[in-house]
PDB file of C-alpha atoms in Angstrom:
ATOM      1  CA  UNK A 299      -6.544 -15.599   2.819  1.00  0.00           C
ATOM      2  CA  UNK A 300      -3.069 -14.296   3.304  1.00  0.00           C
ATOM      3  CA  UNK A 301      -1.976 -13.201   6.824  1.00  0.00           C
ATOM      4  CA  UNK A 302       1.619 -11.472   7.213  1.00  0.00           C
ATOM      5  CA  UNK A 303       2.950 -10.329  10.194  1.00  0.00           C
ATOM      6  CA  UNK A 304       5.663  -7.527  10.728  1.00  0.00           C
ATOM      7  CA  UNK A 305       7.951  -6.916  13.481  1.00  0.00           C
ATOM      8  CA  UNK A 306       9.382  -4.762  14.580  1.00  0.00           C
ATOM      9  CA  UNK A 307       6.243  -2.136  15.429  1.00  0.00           C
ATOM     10  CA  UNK A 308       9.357   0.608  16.392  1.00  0.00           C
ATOM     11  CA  UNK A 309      13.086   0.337  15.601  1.00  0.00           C
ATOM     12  CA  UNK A 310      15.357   3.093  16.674  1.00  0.00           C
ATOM     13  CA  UNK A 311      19.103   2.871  15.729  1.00  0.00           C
ATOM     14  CA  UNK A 312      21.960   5.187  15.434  1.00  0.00           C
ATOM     15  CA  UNK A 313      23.058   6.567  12.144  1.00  0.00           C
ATOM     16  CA  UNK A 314      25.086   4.250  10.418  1.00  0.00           C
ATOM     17  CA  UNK A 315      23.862   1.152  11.975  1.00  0.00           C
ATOM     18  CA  UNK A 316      22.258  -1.730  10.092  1.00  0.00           C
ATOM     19  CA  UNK A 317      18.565  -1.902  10.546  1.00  0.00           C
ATOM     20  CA  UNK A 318      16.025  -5.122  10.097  1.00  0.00           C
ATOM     21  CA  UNK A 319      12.891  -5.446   9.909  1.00  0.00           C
ATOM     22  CA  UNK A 320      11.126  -9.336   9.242  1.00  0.00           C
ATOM     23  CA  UNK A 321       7.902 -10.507   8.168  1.00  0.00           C
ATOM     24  CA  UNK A 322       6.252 -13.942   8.067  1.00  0.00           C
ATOM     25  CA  UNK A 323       3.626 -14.752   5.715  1.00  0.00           C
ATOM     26  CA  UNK A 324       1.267 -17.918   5.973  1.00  0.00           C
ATOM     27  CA  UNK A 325       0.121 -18.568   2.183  1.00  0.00           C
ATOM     28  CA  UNK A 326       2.798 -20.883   1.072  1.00  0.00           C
ATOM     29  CA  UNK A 327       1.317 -20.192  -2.677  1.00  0.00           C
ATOM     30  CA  UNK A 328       2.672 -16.414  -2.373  1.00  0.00           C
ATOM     31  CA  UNK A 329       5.563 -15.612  -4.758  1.00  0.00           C
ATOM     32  CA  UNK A 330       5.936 -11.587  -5.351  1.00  0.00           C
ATOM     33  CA  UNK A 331       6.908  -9.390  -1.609  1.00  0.00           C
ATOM     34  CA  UNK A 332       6.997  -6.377  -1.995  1.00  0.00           C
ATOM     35  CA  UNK A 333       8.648  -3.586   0.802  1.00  0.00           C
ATOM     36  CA  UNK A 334       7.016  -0.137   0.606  1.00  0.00           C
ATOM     37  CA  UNK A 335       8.198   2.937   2.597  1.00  0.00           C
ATOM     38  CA  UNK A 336       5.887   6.045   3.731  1.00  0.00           C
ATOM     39  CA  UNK A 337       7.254   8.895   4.919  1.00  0.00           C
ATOM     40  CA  UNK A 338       5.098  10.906   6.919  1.00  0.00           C
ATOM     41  CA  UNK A 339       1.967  12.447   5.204  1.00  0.00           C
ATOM     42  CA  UNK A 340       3.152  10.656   1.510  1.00  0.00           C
ATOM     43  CA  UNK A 341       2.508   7.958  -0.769  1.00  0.00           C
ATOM     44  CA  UNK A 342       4.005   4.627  -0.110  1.00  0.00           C
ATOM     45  CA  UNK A 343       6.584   4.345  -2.302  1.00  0.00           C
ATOM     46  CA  UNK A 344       8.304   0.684  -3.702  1.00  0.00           C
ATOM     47  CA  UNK A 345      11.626   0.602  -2.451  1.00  0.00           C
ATOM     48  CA  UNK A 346      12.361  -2.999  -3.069  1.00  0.00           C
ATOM     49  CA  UNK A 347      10.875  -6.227  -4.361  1.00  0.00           C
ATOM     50  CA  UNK A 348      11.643  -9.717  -4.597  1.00  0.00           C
ATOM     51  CA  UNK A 349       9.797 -12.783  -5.726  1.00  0.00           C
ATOM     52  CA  UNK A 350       9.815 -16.459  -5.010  1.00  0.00           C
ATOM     53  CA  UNK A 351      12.578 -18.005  -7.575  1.00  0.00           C
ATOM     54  CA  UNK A 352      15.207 -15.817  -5.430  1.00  0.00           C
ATOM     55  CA  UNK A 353      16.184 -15.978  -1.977  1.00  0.00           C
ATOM     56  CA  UNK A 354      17.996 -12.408  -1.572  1.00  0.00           C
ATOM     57  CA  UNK A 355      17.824  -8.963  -3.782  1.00  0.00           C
ATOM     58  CA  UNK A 356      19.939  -5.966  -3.046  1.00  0.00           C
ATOM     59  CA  UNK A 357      20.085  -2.731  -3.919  1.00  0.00           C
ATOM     60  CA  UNK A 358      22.737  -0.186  -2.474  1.00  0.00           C
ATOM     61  CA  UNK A 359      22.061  -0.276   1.067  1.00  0.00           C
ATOM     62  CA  UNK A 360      18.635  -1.968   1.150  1.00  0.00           C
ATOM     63  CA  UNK A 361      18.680  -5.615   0.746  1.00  0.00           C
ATOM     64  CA  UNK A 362      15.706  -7.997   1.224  1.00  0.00           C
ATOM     65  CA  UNK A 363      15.796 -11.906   2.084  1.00  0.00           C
ATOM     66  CA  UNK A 364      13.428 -14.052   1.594  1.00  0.00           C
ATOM     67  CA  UNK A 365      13.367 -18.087   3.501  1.00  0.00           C
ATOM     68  CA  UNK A 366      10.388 -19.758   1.668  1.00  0.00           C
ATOM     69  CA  UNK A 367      10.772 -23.105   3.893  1.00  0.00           C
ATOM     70  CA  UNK A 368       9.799 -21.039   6.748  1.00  0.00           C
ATOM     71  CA  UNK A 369       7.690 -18.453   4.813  1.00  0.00           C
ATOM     72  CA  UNK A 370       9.694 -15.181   6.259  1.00  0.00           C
ATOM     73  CA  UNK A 371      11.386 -12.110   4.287  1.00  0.00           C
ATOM     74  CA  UNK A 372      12.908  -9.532   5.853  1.00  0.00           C
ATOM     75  CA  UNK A 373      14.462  -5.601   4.839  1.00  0.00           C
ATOM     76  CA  UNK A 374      17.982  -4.929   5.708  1.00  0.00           C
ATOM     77  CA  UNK A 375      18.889  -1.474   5.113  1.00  0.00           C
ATOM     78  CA  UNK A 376      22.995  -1.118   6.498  1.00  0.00           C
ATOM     79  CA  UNK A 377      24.585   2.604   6.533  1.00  0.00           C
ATOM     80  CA  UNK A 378      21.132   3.489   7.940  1.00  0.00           C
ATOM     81  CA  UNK A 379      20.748   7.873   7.725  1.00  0.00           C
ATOM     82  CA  UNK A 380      18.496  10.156   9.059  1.00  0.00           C
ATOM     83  CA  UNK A 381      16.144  10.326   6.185  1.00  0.00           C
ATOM     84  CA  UNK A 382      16.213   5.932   6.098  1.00  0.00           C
ATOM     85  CA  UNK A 383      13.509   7.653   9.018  1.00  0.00           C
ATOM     86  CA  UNK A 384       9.869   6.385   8.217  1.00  0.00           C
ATOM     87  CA  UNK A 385       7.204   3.742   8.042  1.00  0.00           C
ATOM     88  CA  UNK A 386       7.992   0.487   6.581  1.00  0.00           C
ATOM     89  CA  UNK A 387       5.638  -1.812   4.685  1.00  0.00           C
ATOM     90  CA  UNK A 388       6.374  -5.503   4.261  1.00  0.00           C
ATOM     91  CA  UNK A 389       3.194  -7.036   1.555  1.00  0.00           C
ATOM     92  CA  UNK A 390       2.785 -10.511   0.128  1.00  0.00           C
ATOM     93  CA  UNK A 391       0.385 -11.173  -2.711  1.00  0.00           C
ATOM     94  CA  UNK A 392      -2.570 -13.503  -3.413  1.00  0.00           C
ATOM     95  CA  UNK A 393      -2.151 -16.042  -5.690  1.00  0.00           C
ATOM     96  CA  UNK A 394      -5.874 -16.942  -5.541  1.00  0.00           C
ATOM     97  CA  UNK A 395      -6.654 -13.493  -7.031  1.00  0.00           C
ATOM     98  CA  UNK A 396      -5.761 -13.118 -10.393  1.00  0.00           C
ATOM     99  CA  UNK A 397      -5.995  -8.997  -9.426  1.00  0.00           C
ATOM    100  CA  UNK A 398      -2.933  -8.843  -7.853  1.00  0.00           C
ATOM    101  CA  UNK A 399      -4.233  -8.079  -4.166  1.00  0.00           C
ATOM    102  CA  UNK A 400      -1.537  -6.999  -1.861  1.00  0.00           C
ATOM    103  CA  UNK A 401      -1.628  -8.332   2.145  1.00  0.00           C
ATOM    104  CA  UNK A 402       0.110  -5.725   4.263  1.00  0.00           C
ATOM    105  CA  UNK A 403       2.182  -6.118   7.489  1.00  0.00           C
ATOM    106  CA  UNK A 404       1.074  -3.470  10.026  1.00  0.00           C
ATOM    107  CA  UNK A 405       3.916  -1.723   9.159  1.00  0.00           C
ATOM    108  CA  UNK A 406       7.258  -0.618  11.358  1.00  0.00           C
ATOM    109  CA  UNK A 407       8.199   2.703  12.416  1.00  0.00           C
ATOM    110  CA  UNK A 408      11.905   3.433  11.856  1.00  0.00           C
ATOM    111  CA  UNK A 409      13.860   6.205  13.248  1.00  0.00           C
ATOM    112  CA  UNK A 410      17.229   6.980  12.933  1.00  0.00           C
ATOM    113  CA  UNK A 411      19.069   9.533  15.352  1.00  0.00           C
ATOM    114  CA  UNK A 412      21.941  11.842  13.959  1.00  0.00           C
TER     115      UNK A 412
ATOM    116  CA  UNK B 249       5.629  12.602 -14.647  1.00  0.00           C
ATOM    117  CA  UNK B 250       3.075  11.910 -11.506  1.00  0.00           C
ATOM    118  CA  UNK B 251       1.310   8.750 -12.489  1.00  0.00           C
ATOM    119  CA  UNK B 252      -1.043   8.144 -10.342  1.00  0.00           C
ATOM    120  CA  UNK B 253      -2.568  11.507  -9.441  1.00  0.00           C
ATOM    121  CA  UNK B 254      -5.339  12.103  -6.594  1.00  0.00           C
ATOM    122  CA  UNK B 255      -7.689  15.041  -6.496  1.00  0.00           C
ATOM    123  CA  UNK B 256      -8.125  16.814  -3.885  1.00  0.00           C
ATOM    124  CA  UNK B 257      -4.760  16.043  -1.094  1.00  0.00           C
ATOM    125  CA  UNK B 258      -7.097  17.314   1.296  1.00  0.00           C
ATOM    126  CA  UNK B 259     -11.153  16.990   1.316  1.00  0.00           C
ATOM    127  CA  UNK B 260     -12.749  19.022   4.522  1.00  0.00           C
ATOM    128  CA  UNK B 261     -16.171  17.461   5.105  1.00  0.00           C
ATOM    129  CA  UNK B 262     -19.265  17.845   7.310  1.00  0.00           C
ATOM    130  CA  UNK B 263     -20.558  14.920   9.165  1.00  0.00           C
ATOM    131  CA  UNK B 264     -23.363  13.196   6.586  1.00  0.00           C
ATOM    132  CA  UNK B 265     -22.550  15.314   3.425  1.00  0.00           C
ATOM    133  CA  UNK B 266     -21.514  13.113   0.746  1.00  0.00           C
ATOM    134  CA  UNK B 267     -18.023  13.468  -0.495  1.00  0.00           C
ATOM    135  CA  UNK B 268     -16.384  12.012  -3.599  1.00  0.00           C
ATOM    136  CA  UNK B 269     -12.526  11.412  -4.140  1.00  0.00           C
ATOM    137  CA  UNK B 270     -11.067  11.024  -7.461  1.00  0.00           C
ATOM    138  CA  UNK B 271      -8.090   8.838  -8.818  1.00  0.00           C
ATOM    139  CA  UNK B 272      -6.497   9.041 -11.992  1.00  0.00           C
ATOM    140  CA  UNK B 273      -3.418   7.459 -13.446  1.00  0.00           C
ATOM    141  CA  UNK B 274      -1.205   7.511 -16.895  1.00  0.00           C
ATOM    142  CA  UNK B 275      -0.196   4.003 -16.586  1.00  0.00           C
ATOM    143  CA  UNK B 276      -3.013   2.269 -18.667  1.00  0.00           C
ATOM    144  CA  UNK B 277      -3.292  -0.299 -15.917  1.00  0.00           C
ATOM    145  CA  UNK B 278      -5.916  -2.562 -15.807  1.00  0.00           C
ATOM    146  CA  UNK B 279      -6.493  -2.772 -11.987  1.00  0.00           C
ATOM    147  CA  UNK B 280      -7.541   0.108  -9.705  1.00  0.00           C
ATOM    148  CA  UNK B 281      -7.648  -0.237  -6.213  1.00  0.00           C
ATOM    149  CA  UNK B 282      -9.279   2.125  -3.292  1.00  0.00           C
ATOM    150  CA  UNK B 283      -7.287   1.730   0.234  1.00  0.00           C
ATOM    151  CA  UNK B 284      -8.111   3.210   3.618  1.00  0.00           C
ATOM    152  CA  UNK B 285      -5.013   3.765   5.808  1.00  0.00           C
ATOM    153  CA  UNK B 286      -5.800   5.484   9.429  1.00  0.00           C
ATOM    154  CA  UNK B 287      -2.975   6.799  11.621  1.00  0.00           C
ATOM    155  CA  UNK B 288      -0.209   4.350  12.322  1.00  0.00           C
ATOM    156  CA  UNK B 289      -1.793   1.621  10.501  1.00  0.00           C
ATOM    157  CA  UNK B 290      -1.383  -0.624   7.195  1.00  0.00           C
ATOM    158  CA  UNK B 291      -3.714   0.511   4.085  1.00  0.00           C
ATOM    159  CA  UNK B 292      -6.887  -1.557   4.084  1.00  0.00           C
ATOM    160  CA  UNK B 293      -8.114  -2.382   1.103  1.00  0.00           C
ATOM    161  CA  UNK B 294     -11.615  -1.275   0.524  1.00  0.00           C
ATOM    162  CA  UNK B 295     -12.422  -2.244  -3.186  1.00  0.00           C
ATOM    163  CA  UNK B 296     -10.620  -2.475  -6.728  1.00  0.00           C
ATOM    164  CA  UNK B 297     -11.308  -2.601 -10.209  1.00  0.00           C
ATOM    165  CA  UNK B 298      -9.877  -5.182 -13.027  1.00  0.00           C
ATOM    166  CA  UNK B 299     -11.382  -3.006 -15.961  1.00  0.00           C
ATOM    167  CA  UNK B 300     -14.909  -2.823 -15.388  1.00  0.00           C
ATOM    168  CA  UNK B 301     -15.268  -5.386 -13.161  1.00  0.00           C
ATOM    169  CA  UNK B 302     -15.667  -4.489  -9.440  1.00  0.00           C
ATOM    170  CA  UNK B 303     -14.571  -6.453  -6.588  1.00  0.00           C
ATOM    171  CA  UNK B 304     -15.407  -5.084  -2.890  1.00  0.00           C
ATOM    172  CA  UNK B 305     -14.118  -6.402   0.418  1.00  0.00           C
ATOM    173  CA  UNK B 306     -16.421  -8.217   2.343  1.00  0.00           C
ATOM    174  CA  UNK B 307     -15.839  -5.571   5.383  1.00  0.00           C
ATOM    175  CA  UNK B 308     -16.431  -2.687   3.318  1.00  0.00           C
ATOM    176  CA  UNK B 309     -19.218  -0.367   4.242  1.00  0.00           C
ATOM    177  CA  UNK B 310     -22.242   0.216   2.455  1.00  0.00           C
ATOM    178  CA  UNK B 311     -21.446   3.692   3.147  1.00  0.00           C
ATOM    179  CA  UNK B 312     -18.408   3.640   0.250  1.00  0.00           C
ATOM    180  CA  UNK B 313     -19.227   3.251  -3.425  1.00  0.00           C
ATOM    181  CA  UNK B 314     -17.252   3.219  -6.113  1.00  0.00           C
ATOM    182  CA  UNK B 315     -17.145   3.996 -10.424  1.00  0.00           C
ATOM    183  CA  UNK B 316     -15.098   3.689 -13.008  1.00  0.00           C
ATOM    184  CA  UNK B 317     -16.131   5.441 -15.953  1.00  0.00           C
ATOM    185  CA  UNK B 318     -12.926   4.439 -18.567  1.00  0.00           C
ATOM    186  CA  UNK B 319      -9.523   3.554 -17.780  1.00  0.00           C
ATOM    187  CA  UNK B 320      -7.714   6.395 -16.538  1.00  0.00           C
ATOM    188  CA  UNK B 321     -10.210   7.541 -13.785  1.00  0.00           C
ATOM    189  CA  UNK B 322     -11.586   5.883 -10.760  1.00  0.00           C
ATOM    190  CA  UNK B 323     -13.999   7.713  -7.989  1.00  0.00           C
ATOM    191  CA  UNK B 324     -14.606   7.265  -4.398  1.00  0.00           C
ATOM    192  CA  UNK B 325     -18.271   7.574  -3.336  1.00  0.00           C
ATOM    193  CA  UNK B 326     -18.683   7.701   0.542  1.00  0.00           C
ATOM    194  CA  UNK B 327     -21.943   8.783   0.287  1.00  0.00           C
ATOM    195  CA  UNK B 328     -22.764  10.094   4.614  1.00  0.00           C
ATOM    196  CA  UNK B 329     -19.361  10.390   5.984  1.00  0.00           C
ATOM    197  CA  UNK B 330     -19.220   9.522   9.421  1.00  0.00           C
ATOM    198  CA  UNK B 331     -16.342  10.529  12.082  1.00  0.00           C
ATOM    199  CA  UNK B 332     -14.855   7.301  11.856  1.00  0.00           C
ATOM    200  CA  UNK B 333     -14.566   7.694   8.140  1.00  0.00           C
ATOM    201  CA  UNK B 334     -11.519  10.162   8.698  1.00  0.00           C
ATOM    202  CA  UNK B 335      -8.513   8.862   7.127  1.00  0.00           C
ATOM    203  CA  UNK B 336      -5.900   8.715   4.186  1.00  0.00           C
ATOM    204  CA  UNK B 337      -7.692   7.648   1.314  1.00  0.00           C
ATOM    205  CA  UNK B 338      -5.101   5.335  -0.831  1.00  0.00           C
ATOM    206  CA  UNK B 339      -5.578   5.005  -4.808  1.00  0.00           C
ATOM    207  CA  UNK B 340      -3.496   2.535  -6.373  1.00  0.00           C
ATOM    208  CA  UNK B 341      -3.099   0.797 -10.125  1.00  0.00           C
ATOM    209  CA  UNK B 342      -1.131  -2.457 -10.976  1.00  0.00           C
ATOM    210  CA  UNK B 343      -1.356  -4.812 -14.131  1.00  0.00           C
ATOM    211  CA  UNK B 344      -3.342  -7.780 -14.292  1.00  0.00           C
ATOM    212  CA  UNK B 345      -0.328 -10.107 -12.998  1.00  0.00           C
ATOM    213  CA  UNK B 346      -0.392 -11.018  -9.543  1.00  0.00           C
ATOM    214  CA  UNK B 347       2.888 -10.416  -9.520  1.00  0.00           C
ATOM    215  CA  UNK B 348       3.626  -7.076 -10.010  1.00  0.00           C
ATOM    216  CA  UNK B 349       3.789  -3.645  -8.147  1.00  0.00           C
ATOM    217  CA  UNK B 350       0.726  -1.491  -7.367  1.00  0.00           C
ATOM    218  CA  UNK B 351       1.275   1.905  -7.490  1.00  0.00           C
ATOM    219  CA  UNK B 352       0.063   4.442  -5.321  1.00  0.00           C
ATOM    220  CA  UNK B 353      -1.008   8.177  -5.449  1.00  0.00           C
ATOM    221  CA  UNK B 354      -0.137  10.863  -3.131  1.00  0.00           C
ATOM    222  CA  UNK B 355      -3.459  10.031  -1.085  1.00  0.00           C
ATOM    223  CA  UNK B 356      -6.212  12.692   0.155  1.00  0.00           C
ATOM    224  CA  UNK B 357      -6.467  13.257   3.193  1.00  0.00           C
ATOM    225  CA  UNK B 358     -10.332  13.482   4.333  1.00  0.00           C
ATOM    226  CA  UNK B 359     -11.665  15.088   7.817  1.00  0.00           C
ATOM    227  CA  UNK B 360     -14.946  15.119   8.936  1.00  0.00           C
ATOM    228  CA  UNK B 361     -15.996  17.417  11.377  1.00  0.00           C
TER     229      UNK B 361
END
């Protein structure tokens, strides 16, 4: 099956800085990557998407790239603020499920100081 | 407008005594999906439904069942909670595609004491 990996774990930056987060995925067949954000106690929420026929996607100040050569993607989020603060998801899907199943990064805690 | 609603945010259970979760949603998806997420960690996905038809993990435990009587409404079984067992319980829906979103409920939070 599908195995992505996250990094950072923990990102701390100053408000207004750019922030990145990358993940690398090893099922070359995967074509939808999703980015989910949890704040703390709630839902994860989509934030951004992209899929395979595209290699970048922005919206406002969240962007997401995506290499499939090398099979990473990554979140840029630029004017970061204090409530950018919260766990990010990176996910990549299965194409050998017809069911849409979802493989999760373990996810990186972003803070963002006043 | 909540679309994926879960019922109850917080379940309060005693160690063995079986507990059951409930998911609904307003988005006539096809697929339904269960997800345990424990403190600073990814959700885990413990089983789904594509209509009727259910698919669990291999690693799932015994101890969680799962029904879906119709469409809108999914339930979480776990039927002798454990201490371990303490989590965010995830419910999710997505169309059929592979492609698309899943989209989650607010989550209950269970603790077992």
């Amino acid at each position: 099956g599908e195995n992505v990996e996250q990094h950072p774990s923990t990102l701390s930056v100053q408000e207004g800085d750019s922030a990145v987060i990358k993940c690398t995925y090893s099922d070359s067949a995967s074509n939808y990557f999703p980015w989910y954000k949890q704040e703390l106690g709630k839902r994860p929420q989509l934030i951004i998407d992209i899929r395979s026929n595209v290699g970048e996607k922005k919206d406002q100040r969240i962007a997401v790239t995506l290499n499939k050569t090398a099979k990473h993607f990554s979140l840029h989020i630029t004017e970061t603020q204090p409530e950018d603060s919260a766990v990010y998801f990176c996910a990549a899907n299965d194409r050998g499920s017809t069911l849409g199943r979802l493989y999760f990064g373990r996810g990186t805690q972003l803070t963002v100081w006043p | 407008d909540a679309m994926v609603i879960q019922n109850p945010r917080y379940q309060v259970t005693q160690f063995g005594k079986p507990v059951t979760l409930s998911c609904s949603q307003t988005l006539n998806h096809n697929v339904m999906y269960w997800y345990q997420q424990k403190s600073s960690q990814a959700p885990k996905l413990l089983f789904h439904y594509y209509d009727k038809d259910f698919n669990n993990e291999a690693d799932t435990p015994d101890n969680f069942q799962s029904r879906r009587p119709n469409t809108s409404f999914c339930f979480l079984d776990i039927r002798s909670p454990g201490l371990g067992d303490a989590a965010m319980y995830l419910c999710a829906t997505g169309p059929r595609l592979s492609q698309e979103t899943q989209y989650f409920g607010p989550g209950t939070r269970l603790l077992v004491l």
